[in-house]
mmCIF file of C-alpha atoms and ligand atoms in Angstrom:
data_model
loop_
_atom_site.group_PDB
_atom_site.id
_atom_site.type_symbol
_atom_site.label_atom_id
_atom_site.label_comp_id
_atom_site.label_asym_id
_atom_site.label_seq_id
_atom_site.Cartn_x
_atom_site.Cartn_y
_atom_site.Cartn_z
ATOM 1 C CA MET T 95 -15.751 -26.070 -23.775
ATOM 2 C CA ILE T 96 -17.044 -23.042 -21.903
ATOM 3 C CA LYS T 97 -14.233 -20.595 -21.121
ATOM 4 C CA VAL T 98 -14.011 -18.217 -18.190
ATOM 5 C CA THR T 99 -11.335 -16.095 -16.626
ATOM 6 C CA THR T 100 -10.413 -14.560 -13.354
ATOM 7 C CA ILE T 101 -8.434 -11.334 -13.123
ATOM 8 C CA ALA T 102 -7.033 -11.563 -9.614
ATOM 9 C CA GLY T 103 -4.113 -11.921 -7.300
ATOM 10 C CA SER T 104 -2.267 -15.143 -6.688
ATOM 11 C CA ASP T 105 -2.361 -16.389 -3.086
ATOM 12 C CA ALA T 106 0.830 -18.356 -2.583
ATOM 13 C CA SER T 107 -0.892 -20.399 0.153
ATOM 14 C CA GLY T 108 -3.426 -21.631 -2.402
ATOM 15 C CA GLY T 109 -6.629 -20.942 -0.478
ATOM 16 C CA ALA T 110 -7.801 -17.623 -1.893
ATOM 17 C CA GLY T 111 -7.244 -15.491 -4.994
ATOM 18 C CA LEU T 112 -6.910 -17.026 -8.420
ATOM 19 C CA GLU T 113 -6.028 -20.421 -6.930
ATOM 20 C CA ALA T 114 -9.466 -20.610 -5.288
ATOM 21 C CA ASP T 115 -11.048 -19.365 -8.515
ATOM 22 C CA LEU T 116 -9.407 -21.985 -10.737
ATOM 23 C CA LYS T 117 -10.298 -24.803 -8.330
ATOM 24 C CA THR T 118 -13.901 -23.621 -8.340
ATOM 25 C CA PHE T 119 -14.039 -23.288 -12.143
ATOM 26 C CA GLU T 120 -12.797 -26.860 -12.398
ATOM 27 C CA GLU T 121 -15.574 -28.109 -10.096
ATOM 28 C CA TYR T 122 -18.155 -26.403 -12.301
ATOM 29 C CA GLY T 123 -16.722 -28.091 -15.383
ATOM 30 C CA VAL T 124 -15.615 -24.946 -17.185
ATOM 31 C CA TYR T 125 -12.203 -24.070 -18.611
ATOM 32 C CA GLY T 126 -10.529 -21.505 -16.355
ATOM 33 C CA MET T 127 -7.867 -18.963 -17.193
ATOM 34 C CA ALA T 128 -6.194 -16.388 -14.973
ATOM 35 C CA ALA T 129 -4.707 -12.945 -15.527
ATOM 36 C CA VAL T 130 -2.538 -12.295 -12.476
ATOM 37 C CA THR T 131 -2.620 -8.799 -10.969
ATOM 38 C CA LEU T 132 -0.286 -9.365 -8.033
ATOM 39 C CA VAL T 133 1.271 -12.095 -5.975
ATOM 40 C CA ALA T 134 0.404 -12.249 -2.265
ATOM 41 C CA THR T 135 2.711 -14.112 0.079
ATOM 42 C CA MET T 136 2.469 -14.807 3.811
ATOM 43 C CA ASN T 137 5.394 -14.888 6.167
ATOM 44 C CA PRO T 138 5.521 -17.963 8.441
ATOM 45 C CA ASP T 139 8.266 -16.293 10.490
ATOM 46 C CA ASN T 140 6.153 -13.239 11.238
ATOM 47 C CA GLU T 141 2.665 -14.353 12.247
ATOM 48 C CA TRP T 142 1.608 -14.992 8.624
ATOM 49 C CA SER T 143 1.866 -11.268 7.777
ATOM 50 C CA HIS T 144 1.053 -10.505 4.167
ATOM 51 C CA ASN T 145 3.297 -9.126 1.443
ATOM 52 C CA VAL T 146 1.977 -8.035 -1.927
ATOM 53 C CA PHE T 147 4.051 -7.956 -5.113
ATOM 54 C CA PRO T 148 2.165 -6.237 -7.954
ATOM 55 C CA LEU T 149 2.838 -7.216 -11.541
ATOM 56 C CA ASP T 150 3.593 -4.314 -13.841
ATOM 57 C CA GLU T 151 1.066 -2.862 -16.238
ATOM 58 C CA MET T 152 2.475 -4.450 -19.395
ATOM 59 C CA ALA T 153 2.518 -7.883 -17.789
ATOM 60 C CA LEU T 154 -1.177 -7.557 -16.914
ATOM 61 C CA ARG T 155 -2.145 -6.106 -20.313
ATOM 62 C CA SER T 156 -0.275 -8.869 -22.070
ATOM 63 C CA GLN T 157 -2.177 -11.544 -20.104
ATOM 64 C CA LEU T 158 -5.500 -9.826 -20.862
ATOM 65 C CA GLU T 159 -4.644 -9.876 -24.583
ATOM 66 C CA THR T 160 -3.947 -13.597 -24.339
ATOM 67 C CA VAL T 161 -7.190 -14.304 -22.517
ATOM 68 C CA PHE T 162 -9.702 -11.934 -24.164
ATOM 69 C CA LYS T 163 -8.272 -11.550 -27.676
ATOM 70 C CA GLY T 164 -6.351 -14.784 -28.028
ATOM 71 C CA VAL T 165 -8.929 -17.143 -26.522
ATOM 72 C CA GLY T 166 -12.199 -15.397 -25.686
ATOM 73 C CA VAL T 167 -14.391 -15.897 -22.636
ATOM 74 C CA ASN T 168 -18.048 -16.276 -21.823
ATOM 75 C CA SER T 169 -17.723 -14.855 -18.296
ATOM 76 C CA ALA T 170 -15.109 -13.091 -16.222
ATOM 77 C CA LYS T 171 -14.579 -12.173 -12.600
ATOM 78 C CA SER T 172 -12.182 -9.801 -10.938
ATOM 79 C CA GLY T 173 -10.747 -10.180 -7.458
ATOM 80 C CA MET T 174 -7.883 -8.369 -5.791
ATOM 81 C CA LEU T 175 -6.660 -5.706 -8.227
ATOM 82 C CA GLY T 176 -4.230 -3.742 -6.095
ATOM 83 C CA SER T 177 -3.481 -0.826 -8.452
ATOM 84 C CA PHE T 178 -5.193 1.945 -10.406
ATOM 85 C CA PHE T 179 -3.888 0.567 -13.686
ATOM 86 C CA ALA T 180 -5.398 -2.846 -12.915
ATOM 87 C CA VAL T 181 -8.809 -1.183 -12.332
ATOM 88 C CA GLU T 182 -8.436 0.691 -15.617
ATOM 89 C CA LEU T 183 -7.363 -2.418 -17.540
ATOM 90 C CA VAL T 184 -10.318 -4.410 -16.215
ATOM 91 C CA ARG T 185 -12.615 -1.588 -17.320
ATOM 92 C CA GLU T 186 -11.003 -1.511 -20.766
ATOM 93 C CA TYR T 187 -11.163 -5.249 -21.460
ATOM 94 C CA ILE T 188 -14.614 -5.896 -20.000
ATOM 95 C CA THR T 189 -15.937 -2.977 -22.082
ATOM 96 C CA ASN T 190 -14.058 -3.648 -25.322
ATOM 97 C CA TYR T 191 -14.842 -7.354 -25.335
ATOM 98 C CA ASN T 192 -18.433 -6.647 -24.326
ATOM 99 C CA ILE T 193 -18.439 -9.109 -21.427
ATOM 100 C CA LYS T 194 -21.991 -9.226 -20.084
ATOM 101 C CA ASN T 195 -21.279 -11.853 -17.422
ATOM 102 C CA TYR T 196 -18.788 -9.824 -15.420
ATOM 103 C CA VAL T 197 -18.699 -10.647 -11.693
ATOM 104 C CA LEU T 198 -17.066 -8.008 -9.501
ATOM 105 C CA ASP T 199 -15.708 -9.273 -6.198
ATOM 106 C CA PRO T 200 -14.744 -5.928 -4.663
ATOM 107 C CA VAL T 201 -11.847 -7.238 -2.587
ATOM 108 C CA MET T 202 -10.924 -4.417 -0.242
ATOM 109 C CA VAL T 203 -9.316 -6.253 2.588
ATOM 110 C CA CYS T 204 -7.369 -9.420 2.870
ATOM 111 C CA LYS T 205 -8.577 -11.562 5.757
ATOM 112 C CA GLY T 206 -5.644 -12.197 7.986
ATOM 113 C CA SER T 207 -3.880 -8.945 7.171
ATOM 114 C CA GLY T 208 -6.758 -6.867 8.532
ATOM 115 C CA GLU T 209 -5.517 -3.853 6.610
ATOM 116 C CA PRO T 210 -8.095 -2.185 4.400
ATOM 117 C CA LEU T 211 -6.606 -1.498 1.014
ATOM 118 C CA HIS T 212 -6.219 2.030 -0.216
ATOM 119 C CA SER T 213 -9.497 4.004 -0.016
ATOM 120 C CA GLU T 214 -8.915 6.007 -3.223
ATOM 121 C CA LEU T 215 -8.367 2.740 -5.028
ATOM 122 C CA ASN T 216 -11.680 1.478 -3.630
ATOM 123 C CA ASP T 217 -13.348 4.632 -4.977
ATOM 124 C CA ALA T 218 -11.812 4.059 -8.419
ATOM 125 C CA LEU T 219 -13.039 0.483 -8.361
ATOM 126 C CA ALA T 220 -16.573 1.605 -7.473
ATOM 127 C CA LYS T 221 -16.701 4.350 -10.100
ATOM 128 C CA ASN T 222 -15.183 2.361 -12.962
ATOM 129 C CA LEU T 223 -16.292 -1.199 -12.364
ATOM 130 C CA LEU T 224 -19.734 -1.136 -10.693
ATOM 131 C CA PRO T 225 -21.399 0.110 -13.914
ATOM 132 C CA LEU T 226 -20.002 -2.908 -15.808
ATOM 133 C CA ALA T 227 -20.897 -5.557 -13.263
ATOM 134 C CA ALA T 228 -23.625 -8.129 -13.864
ATOM 135 C CA ILE T 229 -23.266 -8.685 -10.134
ATOM 136 C CA VAL T 230 -21.110 -7.372 -7.294
ATOM 137 C CA THR T 231 -20.477 -9.545 -4.226
ATOM 138 C CA PRO T 232 -19.410 -7.406 -1.233
ATOM 139 C CA ASN T 233 -19.069 -8.631 2.325
ATOM 140 C CA ILE T 234 -20.370 -6.329 5.064
ATOM 141 C CA PHE T 235 -17.196 -4.243 5.242
ATOM 142 C CA GLU T 236 -17.113 -3.787 1.464
ATOM 143 C CA ALA T 237 -20.848 -3.013 1.381
ATOM 144 C CA GLU T 238 -20.219 -0.232 3.925
ATOM 145 C CA GLN T 239 -17.463 1.209 1.744
ATOM 146 C CA LEU T 240 -19.469 0.958 -1.484
ATOM 147 C CA SER T 241 -22.726 2.341 -0.055
ATOM 148 C CA GLY T 242 -21.432 4.829 2.500
ATOM 149 C CA ILE T 243 -23.723 3.241 5.144
ATOM 150 C CA LYS T 244 -21.882 2.844 8.424
ATOM 151 C CA ASN T 245 -22.193 -0.058 10.869
ATOM 152 C CA ILE T 246 -24.349 -2.411 8.845
ATOM 153 C CA ASP T 247 -25.728 -4.680 11.558
ATOM 154 C CA SER T 248 -29.107 -5.871 10.287
ATOM 155 C CA ILE T 249 -30.776 -7.281 7.187
ATOM 156 C CA LYS T 250 -32.651 -3.993 6.857
ATOM 157 C CA LYS T 251 -29.377 -2.067 6.588
ATOM 158 C CA ILE T 252 -28.000 -4.648 4.157
ATOM 159 C CA GLU T 253 -31.063 -4.014 1.967
ATOM 160 C CA GLU T 254 -30.507 -0.243 2.125
ATOM 161 C CA ALA T 255 -26.872 -0.740 1.128
ATOM 162 C CA ALA T 256 -27.887 -3.063 -1.712
ATOM 163 C CA ARG T 257 -30.211 -0.391 -3.121
ATOM 164 C CA ILE T 258 -27.471 2.230 -3.049
ATOM 165 C CA ILE T 259 -24.893 -0.061 -4.630
ATOM 166 C CA HIS T 260 -27.410 -1.031 -7.307
ATOM 167 C CA SER T 261 -28.020 2.655 -8.038
ATOM 168 C CA LYS T 262 -24.284 3.031 -8.716
ATOM 169 C CA GLY T 263 -24.605 0.756 -11.725
ATOM 170 C CA ALA T 264 -24.239 -2.905 -10.731
ATOM 171 C CA ARG T 265 -27.129 -4.844 -12.315
ATOM 172 C CA SER T 266 -27.359 -7.172 -9.307
ATOM 173 C CA VAL T 267 -25.963 -7.028 -5.808
ATOM 174 C CA PHE T 268 -25.249 -9.958 -3.505
ATOM 175 C CA ILE T 269 -24.271 -8.950 0.035
ATOM 176 C CA LYS T 270 -22.798 -11.656 2.206
ATOM 177 C CA GLY T 271 -24.374 -11.439 5.641
ATOM 178 C CA PRO T 272 -23.122 -14.372 7.731
ATOM 179 C CA ARG T 273 -20.989 -12.090 9.885
ATOM 180 C CA LEU T 274 -23.947 -10.043 11.066
ATOM 181 C CA PRO T 275 -23.913 -9.865 14.861
ATOM 182 C CA GLY T 276 -25.964 -12.637 16.422
ATOM 183 C CA ALA T 277 -26.660 -14.459 13.140
ATOM 184 C CA SER T 278 -27.916 -18.007 13.621
ATOM 185 C CA ARG T 279 -28.329 -18.799 9.915
ATOM 186 C CA ALA T 280 -26.051 -17.735 7.053
ATOM 187 C CA VAL T 281 -28.289 -15.189 5.340
ATOM 188 C CA ASP T 282 -27.211 -13.315 2.218
ATOM 189 C CA VAL T 283 -29.229 -10.690 0.374
ATOM 190 C CA PHE T 284 -29.670 -10.626 -3.397
ATOM 191 C CA PHE T 285 -31.104 -7.561 -5.124
ATOM 192 C CA ASP T 286 -31.564 -7.019 -8.854
ATOM 193 C CA GLY T 287 -33.489 -3.763 -8.759
ATOM 194 C CA SER T 288 -36.899 -5.410 -8.615
ATOM 195 C CA GLY T 289 -36.969 -7.252 -5.322
ATOM 196 C CA PHE T 290 -34.890 -8.659 -2.517
ATOM 197 C CA ILE T 291 -34.256 -12.364 -2.175
ATOM 198 C CA GLN T 292 -32.819 -13.679 1.063
ATOM 199 C CA ILE T 293 -30.682 -16.698 0.388
ATOM 200 C CA GLU T 294 -29.993 -18.677 3.475
ATOM 201 C CA ASP T 295 -28.345 -21.848 4.578
ATOM 202 C CA GLU T 296 -26.760 -23.378 7.628
ATOM 203 C CA LEU T 297 -24.268 -21.063 9.382
ATOM 204 C CA ILE T 298 -20.946 -22.891 9.470
ATOM 205 C CA LYS T 299 -19.111 -21.910 12.634
ATOM 206 C CA THR T 300 -15.497 -22.178 11.579
ATOM 207 C CA SER T 301 -12.326 -20.130 11.478
ATOM 208 C CA TRP T 302 -11.300 -21.798 8.205
ATOM 209 C CA THR T 303 -12.937 -19.367 5.815
ATOM 210 C CA HIS T 304 -9.904 -18.217 3.859
ATOM 211 C CA GLY T 305 -10.860 -17.654 0.219
ATOM 212 C CA ALA T 306 -14.611 -17.951 0.805
ATOM 213 C CA GLY T 307 -15.411 -14.719 -1.058
ATOM 214 C CA CYS T 308 -13.196 -15.707 -3.981
ATOM 215 C CA THR T 309 -14.833 -19.137 -4.178
ATOM 216 C CA LEU T 310 -18.361 -17.737 -4.036
ATOM 217 C CA SER T 311 -17.791 -15.178 -6.808
ATOM 218 C CA ALA T 312 -15.955 -17.755 -8.942
ATOM 219 C CA ALA T 313 -18.907 -20.131 -8.547
ATOM 220 C CA ILE T 314 -21.329 -17.417 -9.711
ATOM 221 C CA THR T 315 -19.049 -16.699 -12.711
ATOM 222 C CA ALA T 316 -18.932 -20.359 -13.724
ATOM 223 C CA ALA T 317 -22.666 -20.894 -13.212
ATOM 224 C CA LEU T 318 -23.465 -17.875 -15.417
ATOM 225 C CA ALA T 319 -21.090 -19.199 -18.074
ATOM 226 C CA ARG T 320 -23.036 -22.456 -18.034
ATOM 227 C CA GLY T 321 -26.248 -20.607 -18.734
ATOM 228 C CA ALA T 322 -27.761 -20.172 -15.275
ATOM 229 C CA THR T 323 -29.948 -17.131 -14.656
ATOM 230 C CA MET T 324 -28.580 -14.780 -12.008
ATOM 231 C CA PRO T 325 -30.865 -16.067 -9.198
ATOM 232 C CA GLU T 326 -29.959 -19.651 -10.176
ATOM 233 C CA ALA T 327 -26.256 -18.774 -10.201
ATOM 234 C CA VAL T 328 -26.278 -17.212 -6.718
ATOM 235 C CA LYS T 329 -28.313 -20.066 -5.227
ATOM 236 C CA SER T 330 -25.935 -22.614 -6.717
ATOM 237 C CA ALA T 331 -22.907 -20.651 -5.472
ATOM 238 C CA LYS T 332 -24.417 -20.484 -1.980
ATOM 239 C CA LYS T 333 -24.802 -24.283 -1.858
ATOM 240 C CA PHE T 334 -21.274 -24.663 -3.179
ATOM 241 C CA ILE T 335 -19.688 -22.364 -0.577
ATOM 242 C CA THR T 336 -21.660 -23.962 2.264
ATOM 243 C CA SER T 337 -20.339 -27.409 1.345
ATOM 244 C CA SER T 338 -16.841 -25.961 0.945
ATOM 245 C CA LEU T 339 -16.893 -24.260 4.372
ATOM 246 C CA LYS T 340 -18.359 -27.312 6.065
ATOM 247 C CA ASN T 341 -15.259 -29.170 4.958
ATOM 248 C CA GLY T 342 -12.664 -26.475 5.633
ATOM 249 C CA PHE T 343 -9.334 -27.368 7.183
ATOM 250 C CA ALA T 344 -6.281 -25.747 8.735
ATOM 251 C CA LEU T 345 -3.171 -25.094 6.667
ATOM 252 C CA ASN T 346 -1.321 -24.131 9.826
ATOM 253 C CA LYS T 347 -2.155 -22.348 13.071
ATOM 254 C CA TRP T 348 -3.017 -19.113 11.271
ATOM 255 C CA VAL T 349 -5.151 -19.965 8.310
ATOM 256 C CA GLY T 350 -7.420 -22.486 6.679
ATOM 257 C CA PRO T 351 -9.444 -22.528 3.455
ATOM 258 C CA GLY T 352 -12.729 -24.163 2.603
ATOM 259 C CA ASN T 353 -12.643 -27.239 0.416
ATOM 260 C CA PRO T 354 -14.143 -26.567 -3.017
ATOM 261 C CA CYS T 355 -14.087 -30.231 -4.036
ATOM 262 C CA ALA T 356 -16.001 -31.340 -0.911
ATOM 263 C CA TRP T 357 -19.330 -31.598 -2.741
ATOM 264 C CA ARG T 358 -18.085 -34.647 -4.725
ATOM 265 C CA SER T 359 -16.244 -36.370 -1.897
ATOM 266 C CA ASN T 360 -18.573 -39.362 -1.988
ATOM 267 C CA ILE T 361 -16.402 -41.053 -4.615
ATOM 268 C CA VAL T 362 -15.980 -44.714 -3.622
ATOM 269 C CA PHE T 363 -13.372 -47.227 -4.760
ATOM 270 C CA ASN T 364 -14.348 -50.831 -5.381
ATOM 271 C CA SER T 365 -11.661 -53.471 -5.623
HETATM 272 O O1 PXL E 496 -9.598 -13.400 0.395
HETATM 273 C C1 PXL E 496 -9.130 -12.226 -0.179
HETATM 274 C C2 PXL E 496 -7.929 -12.426 -1.053
HETATM 275 C C3 PXL E 496 -8.052 -12.249 -2.412
HETATM 276 N N1 PXL E 496 -7.015 -12.406 -3.254
HETATM 277 C C4 PXL E 496 -5.783 -12.750 -2.798
HETATM 278 C C5 PXL E 496 -5.579 -12.948 -1.441
HETATM 279 C C6 PXL E 496 -6.655 -12.781 -0.527
HETATM 280 C C7 PXL E 496 -6.437 -12.984 0.913
HETATM 281 O O2 PXL E 496 -5.432 -13.498 1.340
HETATM 282 O O3 PXL E 496 -4.343 -13.306 -1.006
HETATM 283 C C8 PXL E 496 -4.666 -12.901 -3.770
#
């Protein structure tokens, strides 16, 4: 069995964070583990406002020992880290266990809360984790933070940002472009230092996108673990997220996730 892990927050609503990651790992047929960095909850009595409860450093280290030393993994991803010690622990374990397939989802903002996380923490993440990443998967906002380019509003600017982020150490960069103003197709840009590949699919017009970034980076992690090359992994993840978003649904009036098991929903029962 191929083993992978996520190092991420738990989303009590089940649509994002490590819950999205584990569901995605399952769909790719790999064995998923999770080291929890924090627990995010949403308040139904206050417009779904977010609360974050970080786990302490020993609790995270102890989980990383279980996962990396006790079991071993082929690939790992990180999601919402939420503290300087979590950034440092990810650096330590990815380095010490020589994890080549490390996927960095640089979660800097939680959709729905709208609050950018701490900017010094984002700097620590960039400095410590970009040089270890086989691939980093920013959205436009995160690409602006990581590259220093303001107001990314075109594919050309996405490509400039990708070059800068690549120069900071990530071996590949995948910038998610569907929120570009006026987009009519969902175009993402992949850059591995040699050339740009635009990966595009149908633009799914939906509000139910909760956990999309988590799902996409988890899909890349699982595909790499199964032996895909990086371009194969991102193309597979793009198909996976498109099918998931096409089949998204509301959890309540505030939020809705994609559906990571949608791609196999043609199961039929015969009596
Ligand atoms: O989608 C970003 C995200 C990542 N991780 C956790 C979250 C969220 C957004 O809600 O709760 C744990």
